[in-house]
Structures are given as structure tokens and as C-alpha cells.
mmCIF file of C-alpha atoms in Angstrom:
data_model
loop_
_atom_site.group_PDB
_atom_site.id
_atom_site.type_symbol
_atom_site.label_atom_id
_atom_site.label_comp_id
_atom_site.label_asym_id
_atom_site.label_seq_id
_atom_site.Cartn_x
_atom_site.Cartn_y
_atom_site.Cartn_z
ATOM 1 C CA MET N 1 145.928 119.838 26.503
ATOM 2 C CA ILE N 2 142.516 119.511 24.859
ATOM 3 C CA ASP N 3 142.115 121.538 21.636
ATOM 4 C CA TYR N 4 138.633 120.421 20.581
ATOM 5 C CA LEU N 5 135.963 117.855 21.417
ATOM 6 C CA LYS N 6 133.541 116.141 19.061
ATOM 7 C CA GLY N 7 130.262 114.604 20.163
ATOM 8 C CA PRO N 8 126.570 115.338 20.763
ATOM 9 C CA VAL N 9 125.370 117.988 23.215
ATOM 10 C CA VAL N 10 123.240 116.160 25.783
ATOM 11 C CA HIS N 11 122.490 118.883 28.328
ATOM 12 C CA TRP N 12 122.390 122.676 28.766
ATOM 13 C CA GLU N 13 122.563 124.976 31.734
ATOM 14 C CA THR N 14 122.724 128.771 31.820
ATOM 15 C CA GLU N 15 126.524 128.784 31.812
ATOM 16 C CA TYR N 16 127.622 125.514 30.236
ATOM 17 C CA ILE N 17 126.837 122.572 27.997
ATOM 18 C CA VAL N 18 127.546 118.893 28.550
ATOM 19 C CA MET N 19 128.973 116.907 25.644
ATOM 20 C CA ASP N 20 129.014 113.132 25.453
ATOM 21 C CA VAL N 21 132.381 112.126 24.041
ATOM 22 C CA ARG N 22 132.756 108.357 23.953
ATOM 23 C CA ASP N 23 130.505 107.883 26.981
ATOM 24 C CA VAL N 24 132.249 110.585 29.022
ATOM 25 C CA GLY N 25 130.300 113.754 29.844
ATOM 26 C CA TYR N 26 132.387 116.926 29.543
ATOM 27 C CA ARG N 27 131.119 120.125 31.174
ATOM 28 C CA ILE N 28 132.084 123.026 28.921
ATOM 29 C CA PHE N 29 131.516 126.698 29.763
ATOM 30 C CA THR N 30 130.528 128.723 26.686
ATOM 31 C CA PRO N 31 129.507 132.322 25.821
ATOM 32 C CA ASN N 32 125.977 131.141 25.023
ATOM 33 C CA PRO N 33 125.131 127.516 25.820
ATOM 34 C CA TYR N 34 121.779 127.738 24.043
ATOM 35 C CA SER N 35 123.390 128.358 20.681
ATOM 36 C CA PHE N 36 124.383 124.693 20.683
ATOM 37 C CA ALA N 37 121.352 122.650 19.623
ATOM 38 C CA ARG N 38 120.795 119.384 21.460
ATOM 39 C CA SER N 39 121.031 116.612 18.881
ATOM 40 C CA SER N 40 122.170 113.045 18.513
ATOM 41 C CA GLU N 41 124.520 114.257 15.779
ATOM 42 C CA PRO N 42 128.098 115.050 16.892
ATOM 43 C CA ILE N 43 129.380 118.606 16.684
ATOM 44 C CA THR N 44 132.869 120.043 17.100
ATOM 45 C CA VAL N 45 133.511 122.455 19.969
ATOM 46 C CA TYR N 46 136.874 124.231 20.138
ATOM 47 C CA ILE N 47 138.288 124.117 23.635
ATOM 48 C CA HIS N 48 140.437 126.242 25.897
ATOM 49 C CA HIS N 49 141.708 123.948 28.648
ATOM 50 C CA HIS N 50 142.123 126.199 31.684
ATOM 51 C CA VAL N 51 144.212 124.885 34.577
ATOM 52 C CA ARG N 52 144.774 126.611 37.888
ATOM 53 C CA GLU N 53 145.702 125.446 41.368
ATOM 54 C CA ASP N 54 142.133 124.879 42.567
ATOM 55 C CA ALA N 55 140.294 123.947 39.362
ATOM 56 C CA ILE N 56 140.501 122.478 35.883
ATOM 57 C CA GLN N 57 137.886 123.936 33.536
ATOM 58 C CA LEU N 58 136.961 123.616 29.876
ATOM 59 C CA PHE N 59 135.775 126.647 27.887
ATOM 60 C CA GLY N 60 134.251 125.946 24.497
ATOM 61 C CA PHE N 61 133.511 127.819 21.284
ATOM 62 C CA SER N 62 131.797 127.111 17.992
ATOM 63 C CA THR N 63 134.622 128.638 15.905
ATOM 64 C CA ARG N 64 138.395 128.901 15.936
ATOM 65 C CA GLU N 65 138.053 132.688 15.854
ATOM 66 C CA GLU N 66 136.183 132.701 19.181
ATOM 67 C CA GLN N 67 138.736 130.343 20.685
ATOM 68 C CA THR N 68 141.592 132.602 19.555
ATOM 69 C CA MET N 69 139.877 135.781 20.753
ATOM 70 C CA PHE N 70 139.200 134.201 24.149
ATOM 71 C CA ARG N 71 142.873 133.346 24.571
ATOM 72 C CA LYS N 72 143.913 136.855 23.547
ATOM 73 C CA LEU N 73 141.514 138.371 26.081
ATOM 74 C CA LEU N 74 143.099 136.302 28.843
ATOM 75 C CA GLU N 75 146.371 138.095 28.127
ATOM 76 C CA VAL N 76 144.829 141.378 29.284
ATOM 77 C CA SER N 77 145.496 142.326 32.896
ATOM 78 C CA GLY N 78 142.284 142.089 34.889
ATOM 79 C CA ILE N 79 140.389 139.844 32.450
ATOM 80 C CA GLY N 80 139.754 136.294 33.597
ATOM 81 C CA PRO N 81 137.839 133.477 31.896
ATOM 82 C CA ARG N 82 134.393 134.586 33.083
ATOM 83 C CA VAL N 83 134.820 138.161 31.858
ATOM 84 C CA ALA N 84 136.264 136.893 28.566
ATOM 85 C CA LEU N 85 133.188 134.691 28.095
ATOM 86 C CA GLY N 86 130.962 137.701 28.718
ATOM 87 C CA VAL N 87 132.832 139.733 26.120
ATOM 88 C CA LEU N 88 132.308 137.025 23.509
ATOM 89 C CA ALA N 89 128.646 136.717 24.462
ATOM 90 C CA GLY N 90 128.257 140.421 23.732
ATOM 91 C CA GLY N 91 130.266 140.809 20.526
ATOM 92 C CA LYS N 92 131.660 138.909 17.574
ATOM 93 C CA PRO N 93 135.464 138.427 17.477
ATOM 94 C CA GLU N 94 135.846 140.492 14.325
ATOM 95 C CA SER N 95 133.948 143.420 15.832
ATOM 96 C CA ILE N 96 136.001 143.253 19.029
ATOM 97 C CA VAL N 97 139.212 143.254 16.981
ATOM 98 C CA ALA N 98 137.986 146.211 14.951
ATOM 99 C CA ALA N 99 137.109 148.171 18.095
ATOM 100 C CA ILE N 100 140.541 147.520 19.597
ATOM 101 C CA GLN N 101 142.310 148.553 16.401
ATOM 102 C CA GLN N 102 140.186 151.710 16.213
ATOM 103 C CA GLU N 103 140.678 152.394 19.945
ATOM 104 C CA ASN N 104 136.901 152.509 20.196
ATOM 105 C CA VAL N 105 136.441 152.642 23.964
ATOM 106 C CA ASN N 106 132.721 153.360 23.560
ATOM 107 C CA PHE N 107 132.134 150.016 21.826
ATOM 108 C CA LEU N 108 134.289 148.050 24.262
ATOM 109 C CA THR N 109 132.615 149.458 27.374
ATOM 110 C CA LYS N 110 129.252 148.227 26.080
ATOM 111 C CA LEU N 111 130.512 144.645 26.327
ATOM 112 C CA PRO N 112 129.558 142.754 29.521
ATOM 113 C CA GLY N 113 132.041 143.230 32.366
ATOM 114 C CA ILE N 114 134.165 145.854 30.597
ATOM 115 C CA GLY N 115 134.624 149.276 32.168
ATOM 116 C CA LYS N 116 136.599 152.182 30.791
ATOM 117 C CA LYS N 117 139.905 151.215 32.436
ATOM 118 C CA THR N 118 139.637 147.619 31.252
ATOM 119 C CA ALA N 119 138.770 148.789 27.731
ATOM 120 C CA GLN N 120 141.872 150.958 27.720
ATOM 121 C CA ARG N 121 143.969 148.007 28.885
ATOM 122 C CA MET N 122 142.520 145.868 26.100
ATOM 123 C CA ILE N 123 143.632 148.439 23.561
ATOM 124 C CA LEU N 124 147.068 148.849 25.134
ATOM 125 C CA ASP N 125 147.741 145.113 25.551
ATOM 126 C CA LEU N 126 146.211 143.762 22.336
ATOM 127 C CA LYS N 127 146.329 146.370 19.586
ATOM 128 C CA ASP N 128 149.722 145.191 18.338
ATOM 129 C CA LYS N 129 148.895 141.495 18.751
ATOM 130 C CA LEU N 130 145.753 141.102 16.658
ATOM 131 C CA GLY N 131 146.971 141.542 13.119
ATOM 132 C CA ASP N 132 146.150 144.592 11.037
ATOM 133 C CA ALA N 133 142.382 144.159 10.594
ATOM 134 C CA PRO N 134 139.351 142.029 11.420
ATOM 135 C CA LEU N 135 140.385 140.065 8.330
ATOM 136 C CA ALA N 136 142.841 138.312 10.643
ATOM 137 C CA PHE N 137 139.817 136.720 12.298
ATOM 138 C CA GLY N 138 138.214 135.510 9.100
ATOM 139 C CA ALA N 139 135.860 138.461 8.772
ATOM 140 C CA ASP N 140 135.216 140.957 6.045
ATOM 141 C CA ALA N 141 135.893 144.647 6.403
ATOM 142 C CA SER N 142 132.289 145.391 7.424
ATOM 143 C CA ALA N 143 133.368 144.577 10.990
ATOM 144 C CA TRP N 144 135.041 147.977 11.070
ATOM 145 C CA ASN N 145 131.689 149.592 10.384
ATOM 146 C CA ASP N 146 129.959 147.457 13.026
ATOM 147 C CA ALA N 147 132.338 148.714 15.697
ATOM 148 C CA ALA N 148 132.115 152.287 14.499
ATOM 149 C CA ALA N 149 128.319 152.352 14.445
ATOM 150 C CA VAL N 150 127.720 151.825 18.176
ATOM 151 C CA GLY N 151 124.985 154.151 19.345
ATOM 152 C CA GLY N 152 123.902 154.999 15.813
ATOM 153 C CA ALA N 153 120.814 152.774 15.609
ATOM 154 C CA SER N 154 117.756 152.220 17.717
ATOM 155 C CA GLY N 155 116.797 148.981 19.421
ATOM 156 C CA GLU N 156 114.171 148.423 16.718
ATOM 157 C CA GLN N 157 116.785 148.739 13.982
ATOM 158 C CA ALA N 158 119.113 146.353 15.770
ATOM 159 C CA ALA N 159 116.322 143.850 16.270
ATOM 160 C CA ALA N 160 115.576 143.841 12.568
ATOM 161 C CA GLY N 161 119.003 142.311 11.998
ATOM 162 C CA ALA N 162 119.437 140.065 15.012
ATOM 163 C CA TRP N 163 116.016 138.925 16.172
ATOM 164 C CA PRO N 164 114.855 136.935 13.102
ATOM 165 C CA GLU N 165 117.883 134.641 13.286
ATOM 166 C CA ALA N 166 117.679 134.378 17.068
ATOM 167 C CA ARG N 167 113.964 133.600 16.789
ATOM 168 C CA GLU N 168 114.605 130.890 14.199
ATOM 169 C CA ALA N 169 117.228 129.238 16.403
ATOM 170 C CA LEU N 170 114.941 129.356 19.438
ATOM 171 C CA GLY N 171 112.100 127.913 17.383
ATOM 172 C CA ALA N 172 114.365 124.975 16.542
ATOM 173 C CA LEU N 173 114.638 124.330 20.275
ATOM 174 C CA GLY N 174 110.883 123.835 20.452
ATOM 175 C CA TYR N 175 109.519 127.215 21.564
ATOM 176 C CA THR N 176 106.203 128.336 20.064
ATOM 177 C CA ALA N 177 105.591 131.524 18.109
ATOM 178 C CA ALA N 178 103.495 132.922 20.953
ATOM 179 C CA GLU N 179 106.256 132.253 23.485
ATOM 180 C CA LEU N 180 108.846 133.899 21.256
ATOM 181 C CA ASP N 181 106.660 136.940 20.623
ATOM 182 C CA LYS N 182 106.239 137.368 24.384
ATOM 183 C CA ALA N 183 110.010 137.078 24.930
ATOM 184 C CA TYR N 184 110.676 139.663 22.227
ATOM 185 C CA ALA N 185 108.190 142.069 23.785
ATOM 186 C CA GLY N 186 110.215 141.943 26.989
ATOM 187 C CA LEU N 187 113.507 142.584 25.169
ATOM 188 C CA ARG N 188 112.597 145.036 22.435
ATOM 189 C CA ASP N 189 113.431 148.225 24.307
ATOM 190 C CA THR N 190 116.812 146.983 25.590
ATOM 191 C CA ILE N 191 118.339 145.555 22.409
ATOM 192 C CA THR N 192 121.523 147.396 21.425
ATOM 193 C CA PRO N 193 122.892 147.796 17.881
ATOM 194 C CA GLU N 194 126.003 145.737 18.567
ATOM 195 C CA GLU N 195 124.247 142.867 20.347
ATOM 196 C CA SER N 196 125.080 139.475 18.882
ATOM 197 C CA ILE N 197 122.553 136.800 18.000
ATOM 198 C CA ASP N 198 123.986 134.545 20.719
ATOM 199 C CA SER N 199 123.590 137.245 23.361
ATOM 200 C CA LEU N 200 120.055 137.982 22.225
ATOM 201 C CA MET N 201 119.182 134.285 22.394
ATOM 202 C CA LYS N 202 120.519 134.039 25.910
ATOM 203 C CA ARG N 203 118.473 137.002 27.088
ATOM 204 C CA ALA N 204 115.375 135.711 25.316
ATOM 205 C CA LEU N 205 115.755 132.382 27.077
ATOM 206 C CA GLN N 206 115.926 134.179 30.398
ATOM 207 C CA GLN N 207 112.602 135.817 29.517
ATOM 208 C CA LEU N 208 111.143 132.451 28.560
ATOM 209 C CA PHE N 209 112.274 130.865 31.810
ATOM 210 C CA LYS N 210 110.465 133.611 33.720
ATOM 211 C CA GLY N 211 107.271 132.578 31.973
#
């Protein structure tokens, strides 16, 4: 089974990246393909090699923590690879762990594809399997506060933390300041406090594609 791949990213789509590994192009589904900058320099992507009767798919992550969280999510009844990707696009692993440990259904149901029943199953199936804190996922204890603070800040407050970094990353992809300002204007009122930089980048790119 493939654990990781190392090589340059040569192509993006809305759901996946293509990596060139020794002249072989690997299609890898990721939470946010646009967080991987296209470059001639090789990068390491951590892989979950998913095999089923009708398909063999690769799911990739920039950190071991995301890879581990993805595999844990697949243990939950009713969560498949696509929903697990959506969860990781919407929240950092340490915040997801904190929400599960705190039984914070409100936080979990704000993640893409997660309803109340699925959130309750996540808590039931994973609470005893994730260690005793977000520290198990390489995070500091502030993750507990991130999960607890859902609904306590406005979109403007959330943007103050997430948008500058998302904007910088998008600028590195070649977008102009005017284009990024226009994308932000279309997102400003829908940004949530718990939204990750990767998720915000993905939504901004959708705005940019619309022109």
C-alpha cells in the first residue's frame, strides 16, 4: 500500500491534484487541491490508498495528522471518503478532535456533509479512539477553544484571522490584488469562525472562476 508520494504537482482540478512521480502521473483527491502550489520542486503528500471492488483511489494530505484523521473518520458508520474529505476541508484535525472529545455537536454539524445523526455517531465511534486531547494530533491546547467558540464571532472577525493567509497563498498562484479583493467581497458575509484557510481558499477560487 502507498503511504506517501514525493514529486512536483503538475496539475490541479477542483477535487484532485496530479503529481509527477518518476514520470508517472498520480491523481490524488485532496481536501483542497489549491493549497498545493504548482512547482518544479518535489513535495511530500501523505496518502491513503483506498481499494474497493470497482475502484482504486488515492487520497492525499499535506500532514500526517490529516492522514490519520481521515482514516479515523472512515471508521465512522455512514462516512465515506468523500464526506471525510469534506470534513477536513472544513476543519483542522486538532479542532475536529477537540469537538469530538467535548461532544460538541454544534461544531461538528457545521462541517460539510455532517448532520446531527452523523455528528453523534462520530462522537460515539471515535471519542475513545483519539487520545485524550488535540495534543495527540500535534496541536496545542488552543484547539479546545477553537471548537468551543463556534458561533461566537462574526464573519468579519473570522476573516481577520483566515483571509490574510488565504490571500497570500492565492497571490502566490498568480492572482492580482484586484481579483482577490473581488473574491473576498463575494465571500465576506458567509465566512464562519471555524472555517479553515484551505476551505476559504477553495471557496475564493470558485469565486475567481466565476469571474
